[in-house]
Amino acid sequence: MGFVRGREVKMVLNAPLQDPIKYKLMDYEVSLRRAEANLIEVEPLSQWQHDESVADRVATASHDPMPAEEGEVFRKDKIINVALIGNPNCGKTSLFNIVSGAHEHVGNYAGVTVGAKAGTVKYRGYKFNIVDLPGTYSLSAYSPEELYVMRYLNQEMPDVIVNVVVASNLERNLYLTTELIDMNRSMVIDLNMYDELERSKAVLDYEQLGRLLGVPVVPTKASTGWGVNKLLDTVIDVYEMKNRDVRHIHVKMRPEIEDGITRVKDIIKNDPSVSEHFSPRYLAIKMLEGDPEVKTLLESADSYPEIVKTREAETRRIEEDLKEDVAAAISANKYGFIQGALAETLEGDLLQEEKTTRIIDAVVTSKVFGFPIFLCVMFLMFWATFQIGNYPMEWIESLVAWISGLIGEHMTDGPLKDLLLDGIIGGVGGVIVFLPNILILYFFISMMEDTGYMARVAFIMDKLMHRMGLHGKSFIPLVMGFGCNVPAIMSTRIIESRTSRLITILINPFMSCSARIPIYVLLVGAFFPAHGGLVFFCLYFLGIIVAVLTAKLMRRFWLKTDETPFVMELPPYRIPTMKAITRSMWDKARQYLSKMGGVILVASIIIWALSYFPRYDMEQVPESYRQSALADMPEDIRSQFDASQQDELVLNAYQQENSILGHIGKFVEPVVRPMEFGWKTTVSLLAGAAAKEVVVSTLGVLYVGEDDEQMISERISTPSPLTGEPPFTPVKALAFMVFVLLYFPCVATLAAIARETESWKYALFSLSYNTLLAWVLAFLTFRIGMLF
């Protein structure tokens, strides 16, 4: 990331709690904790002694074209397999979206792309198979992203690599380019975000840079699509071997290092058992650096013992000659090569971008304003989700009620009418009204991500996260969990430490996902309409508190070791485009509506069927049950109904209680009886295993029969004609929301936990631990609430 010998490092800003610290080097900013920064040896700039001349430190490229590797095979068809490779936050996914027409998530912080995404596009008679690989700073097997990219390049062999680099931060971005050059693969450099370079008044001779690197360079603006066609044309030219800039160069090192590379390379090159997917020079460099993945790759080679012996001897010799670690020396030489190339092609600097970022950071990450601004942003997000979302929600409610009334008036009575009214409209219609609330939440999350503020949140929260035993990076997946826990759990791949990653995965379900919003809006609107934003904020805050305490317990008693330091890039602030935000919101709306027509529709029909069958008539209702029900009915309510209407109420109650669903609910009801949850409430909680929105659709199905004209919020707060008691009271509603906030995750989240941890034991732990904790806190909420 640029912490190499001979580079100037500036301390820019302290976090509000004085840790971590933001540093500037090589025209980009990175945050480090003090403990990790103390491990880096530095000298004051005034005392820096030039032990070597600039010419020795700045390596130059060989200008002689190298022949193609032996055995190279050229494809003759019209299909081009393209891999997008670049640093985190370089715009790969934006490029992927605009080329392939996909709608993948784009954010202005590292780690948005947590796995390979594939797409296709037809262009000028060619079919491009495009893969968007995770962002990586290098091709060393350090982080999961780096390991993924290395293995992909070893196993898949794309025809052309598109190396996406940020035009306004070439020195750092081109380090990965030098490693790809070492691989000797067909490649095109995409000079993305070229508009930022233009705004800075800097001038780059990118054509000359391409000739120096032996790789064609194409400027683009992926956010608008400018230059993308030229990029695709260049990919075709490289694939067809028609581009004149393409030639193989060696990123030359100091003679001491070159001698070591040559000796190891010659052994690898003469061994036919070594995989041909990587060039011998690349493998030799990685062996000298001690890369574990390359070691594993070469272990099966016949000459492996000789390779290891030579590598150890050369490593000792280089370190004795240079008085420096081999990996650090190689990195310094590569940055020297990059600096030399840019000295010939780049004029000017990026002061405008730096000044804007510095001014904003002075406010949003300051000791005085940092935390208050963050809390205000979060409160505004929850307030807007509830208050502003109420208006379009009422419009959708009116539409659902109109459709329900239309069916009720014009259809004849029977099972089909009951299915449409009680099952589909009562279930799906009861959930779809909350779509505006979810879109508003995602609007705020997208704004935080696209502007770069999300990375600052991780920066200002790092010290608090460190006290929990986590990284500041853990905060990004946790905030993403407010949207959906599944992608949030997948995004934990940005955390290098396995133990921190495991803890972050296991506490992520405590972040209240958007699927719970319909439940909160339903109950808050029914019982706490005057304090909706505050109740929302407190629920989310409770989830955060539980996550913090759980993380501390896990770090103290279970996952005790934290293996890696906190290092995180702080990207420059960028103005999000309405196109990107609208696309993100539309994708979420599409996913939500798809869930309406899938999981929730199926679940609603199943729940309706289980509550509808078997059918009973009044003759099958035991007289003892009838008399008991009428005796429990309050006198003021009984006087409102004649005898036949009273019998109908009794029959409906008996029908539901003795349905298949009623027996299931009654079997589980004793578990939640201390909170006075009825069997219908219990069933809705069980149904939430499929998706948390199903909780609302289940309540809609079970309570819809009492009055088709009422919305669910009225039904659950209105006293039952049979008992005189409402299904929910304010205290029960609060305890229910606490239970829903904390209890077992949905099936998709459990599967994500098992997949990311590579073990179902963690998923089972999450299921049991979260449910037990939910029961305890819901019980305490109910009992304390009853005191008031």
XYZ file of C-alpha atoms in Angstrom, residues 191-460:
270
model
C -7.624 4.754 -16.818
C -10.896 5.194 -14.934
C -12.301 8.352 -13.292
C -10.428 10.400 -15.851
C -12.639 13.386 -15.040
C -10.950 13.670 -11.626
C -7.577 13.961 -13.338
C -8.957 16.632 -15.678
C -10.417 18.656 -12.799
C -7.039 18.689 -11.050
C -5.427 20.401 -14.084
C -2.807 17.651 -14.180
C -1.726 16.424 -17.625
C -0.968 12.778 -18.328
C 0.519 11.489 -21.572
C -1.289 8.168 -21.247
C -0.236 6.997 -24.715
C 3.433 7.362 -23.761
C 2.707 5.650 -20.429
C 1.215 2.735 -22.348
C 4.319 2.477 -24.525
C 6.588 2.470 -21.435
C 4.517 -0.263 -19.760
C 3.988 -2.306 -22.913
C 0.243 -2.161 -22.222
C -2.284 0.054 -24.059
C -3.907 2.672 -21.808
C -7.476 3.887 -22.410
C -9.049 6.744 -20.381
C -12.677 6.235 -19.312
C -15.368 7.702 -17.101
C -17.281 4.588 -16.063
C -19.927 6.599 -14.195
C -21.098 8.130 -17.497
C -19.861 5.590 -20.049
C -17.388 7.986 -21.694
C -14.537 6.061 -23.342
C -16.021 2.601 -22.743
C -16.464 1.853 -26.453
C -12.821 2.779 -27.050
C -11.877 0.422 -24.234
C -13.792 -2.465 -25.817
C -12.208 -1.700 -29.204
C -8.778 -1.883 -27.598
C -9.631 -5.197 -25.916
C -10.513 -6.582 -29.349
C -7.234 -5.264 -30.822
C -5.207 -6.842 -28.009
C -7.076 -10.118 -28.374
C -6.440 -10.106 -32.136
C -2.775 -9.065 -31.556
C -3.206 -5.865 -33.588
C -2.280 -3.269 -30.960
C 1.195 -1.795 -31.484
C 1.727 -0.838 -27.840
C 1.580 -4.460 -26.685
C 4.984 -5.879 -25.796
C 6.377 -7.749 -22.850
C 8.691 -5.761 -20.591
C 10.495 -6.632 -17.403
C 10.021 -4.361 -14.403
C 13.741 -4.245 -13.692
C 15.031 -4.370 -10.128
C 18.391 -3.623 -8.587
C 21.151 -5.978 -9.781
C 21.233 -7.769 -6.408
C 17.533 -8.641 -6.731
C 17.663 -9.375 -10.470
C 20.401 -11.951 -9.915
C 18.238 -13.759 -7.353
C 15.165 -13.645 -9.598
C 17.160 -15.028 -12.545
C 18.568 -17.971 -10.565
C 15.165 -19.040 -9.236
C 13.456 -18.332 -12.597
C 15.913 -20.534 -14.535
C 15.116 -23.549 -12.343
C 11.361 -23.011 -12.725
C 11.637 -22.427 -16.487
C 13.534 -25.681 -17.049
C 11.031 -27.780 -15.104
C 8.221 -29.001 -17.431
C 6.096 -30.061 -14.438
C 5.533 -26.436 -13.369
C 2.151 -24.955 -14.298
C 2.286 -22.760 -17.401
C -0.496 -20.479 -16.157
C 2.003 -18.101 -14.521
C 5.251 -16.858 -16.077
C 8.501 -18.196 -14.528
C 9.599 -14.639 -13.645
C 6.381 -13.982 -11.712
C 6.724 -17.266 -9.806
C 10.372 -16.501 -9.007
C 9.529 -13.050 -7.637
C 6.726 -14.452 -5.502
C 8.987 -17.222 -4.176
C 11.548 -14.622 -3.109
C 8.743 -12.685 -1.391
C 7.707 -15.887 0.421
C 4.166 -15.964 -0.979
C 2.397 -19.013 0.557
C 0.043 -19.548 -2.401
C 2.928 -19.774 -4.894
C 4.748 -22.145 -2.560
C 1.670 -24.368 -2.562
C 1.464 -24.077 -6.352
C 5.072 -25.242 -6.789
C 5.096 -27.983 -4.141
C 4.172 -30.642 -6.695
C 6.990 -29.618 -9.072
C 9.880 -32.034 -9.514
C 12.411 -29.301 -8.863
C 10.702 -27.901 -5.752
C 13.501 -28.879 -3.313
C 16.044 -27.145 -5.553
C 13.771 -24.090 -5.892
C 13.437 -23.790 -2.114
C 17.163 -24.233 -1.548
C 18.021 -21.582 -4.134
C 15.344 -19.252 -2.841
C 16.666 -19.434 0.732
C 20.244 -18.804 -0.393
C 19.281 -15.861 -2.577
C 17.069 -14.362 0.111
C 19.928 -14.414 2.617
C 22.306 -12.878 0.082
C 19.920 -10.081 -0.939
C 19.095 -9.166 2.659
C 22.781 -9.092 3.596
C 23.629 -6.907 0.593
C 20.716 -4.490 0.934
C 20.169 -4.647 4.710
C 16.467 -4.887 3.945
C 13.702 -7.471 3.810
C 13.396 -8.969 0.318
C 9.653 -8.307 -0.040
C 10.107 -4.692 1.059
C 13.036 -4.249 -1.343
C 11.026 -5.621 -4.272
C 8.097 -3.331 -3.420
C 10.401 -0.311 -3.185
C 11.941 -1.115 -6.559
C 8.522 -1.482 -8.184
C 7.378 1.838 -6.789
C 10.633 3.277 -8.079
C 9.812 1.955 -11.543
C 6.345 3.521 -11.316
C 7.769 6.821 -10.139
C 10.182 6.851 -13.053
C 7.410 6.126 -15.568
C 5.181 8.882 -14.138
C 8.070 11.352 -14.077
C 8.180 11.021 -17.867
C 4.412 11.179 -18.473
C 2.642 13.135 -15.693
C 2.713 16.873 -15.074
C 0.886 18.611 -12.226
C -0.758 17.356 -9.040
C -4.193 16.774 -7.474
C -4.374 19.651 -5.004
C -8.039 20.403 -5.683
C -9.253 16.910 -4.750
C -6.974 16.850 -1.686
C -8.171 20.245 -0.467
C -11.860 19.331 -0.751
C -11.393 16.032 1.085
C -9.283 17.683 3.797
C -11.866 20.395 4.455
C -14.759 17.926 4.752
C -12.746 15.532 6.930
C -11.806 18.379 9.254
C -15.503 18.546 10.166
C -17.015 15.064 9.818
C -14.099 13.242 11.515
C -13.212 15.874 14.105
C -13.173 15.238 17.828
C -15.975 17.756 18.417
C -18.337 17.079 15.512
C -17.516 13.518 14.384
C -19.819 11.523 16.661
C -22.687 14.059 16.802
C -22.789 14.205 12.987
C -22.843 10.418 12.764
C -25.646 10.107 15.340
C -27.636 12.846 13.582
C -27.270 11.061 10.246
C -28.465 7.783 11.758
C -31.415 9.425 13.527
C -32.375 11.291 10.351
C -32.278 8.004 8.438
C -34.641 6.273 10.870
C -36.921 9.321 11.230
C -37.273 9.643 7.458
C -37.857 5.904 7.088
C -40.873 6.091 9.397
C -42.251 9.617 9.048
C -41.725 10.366 5.344
C -42.489 6.763 4.409
C -45.910 7.062 6.029
C -47.355 9.130 3.189
C -46.757 6.760 0.259
C -47.527 3.873 2.603
C -51.038 5.270 3.133
C -51.539 5.501 -0.635
C -50.608 1.848 -1.096
C -52.828 0.884 1.867
C -55.769 2.619 0.186
C -55.077 0.757 -3.051
C -54.909 -2.602 -1.246
C -58.143 -1.830 0.635
C -59.867 -0.855 -2.639
C -58.814 -4.116 -4.306
C -59.949 -6.074 -1.254
C -63.338 -4.348 -1.247
C -63.763 -4.954 -4.976
C -63.163 -8.673 -4.608
C -65.364 -8.838 -1.531
C -68.309 -7.256 -3.379
C -68.162 -9.079 -6.695
C -66.978 -12.604 -5.893
C -69.242 -15.313 -4.554
C -68.416 -16.818 -1.200
C -66.152 -19.862 -1.211
C -62.587 -21.089 -0.684
C -61.226 -19.125 -3.680
C -62.595 -15.856 -2.357
C -61.237 -16.650 1.102
C -57.831 -17.450 -0.416
C -57.704 -14.162 -2.323
C -58.943 -12.014 0.559
C -57.478 -13.732 3.607
C -54.424 -15.402 2.091
C -53.020 -13.365 -0.787
C -54.296 -9.847 -0.110
C -54.206 -10.254 3.645
C -50.648 -11.612 3.501
C -48.879 -10.072 0.516
C -50.937 -6.884 0.574
C -50.103 -6.430 4.224
C -46.388 -6.435 3.444
C -46.169 -4.568 0.137
C -47.366 -1.351 1.788
C -43.961 -1.044 3.482
C -42.002 -0.777 0.231
C -41.559 3.039 0.525
C -39.997 2.695 3.980
C -37.432 0.221 2.697
C -36.566 2.403 -0.303
C -35.952 5.411 1.956
C -33.603 3.370 4.142
C -31.624 2.207 1.110
C -31.467 5.783 -0.189
C -29.580 6.853 2.928
C -27.288 3.812 2.913
C -26.454 4.384 -0.770
C -25.684 8.050 -0.084
C -23.319 7.125 2.751
C -21.544 4.563 0.602
C -21.277 6.540 -2.637
C -20.002 9.755 -1.054
C -17.215 8.002 0.882
C -18.740 8.811 4.282
C -19.113 5.105 5.100
C -15.319 4.719 5.192
C -15.121 7.751 7.529
C -17.643 6.109 9.837
C -15.299 3.127 10.096
C -12.444 5.555 10.796
C -14.147 7.416 13.636
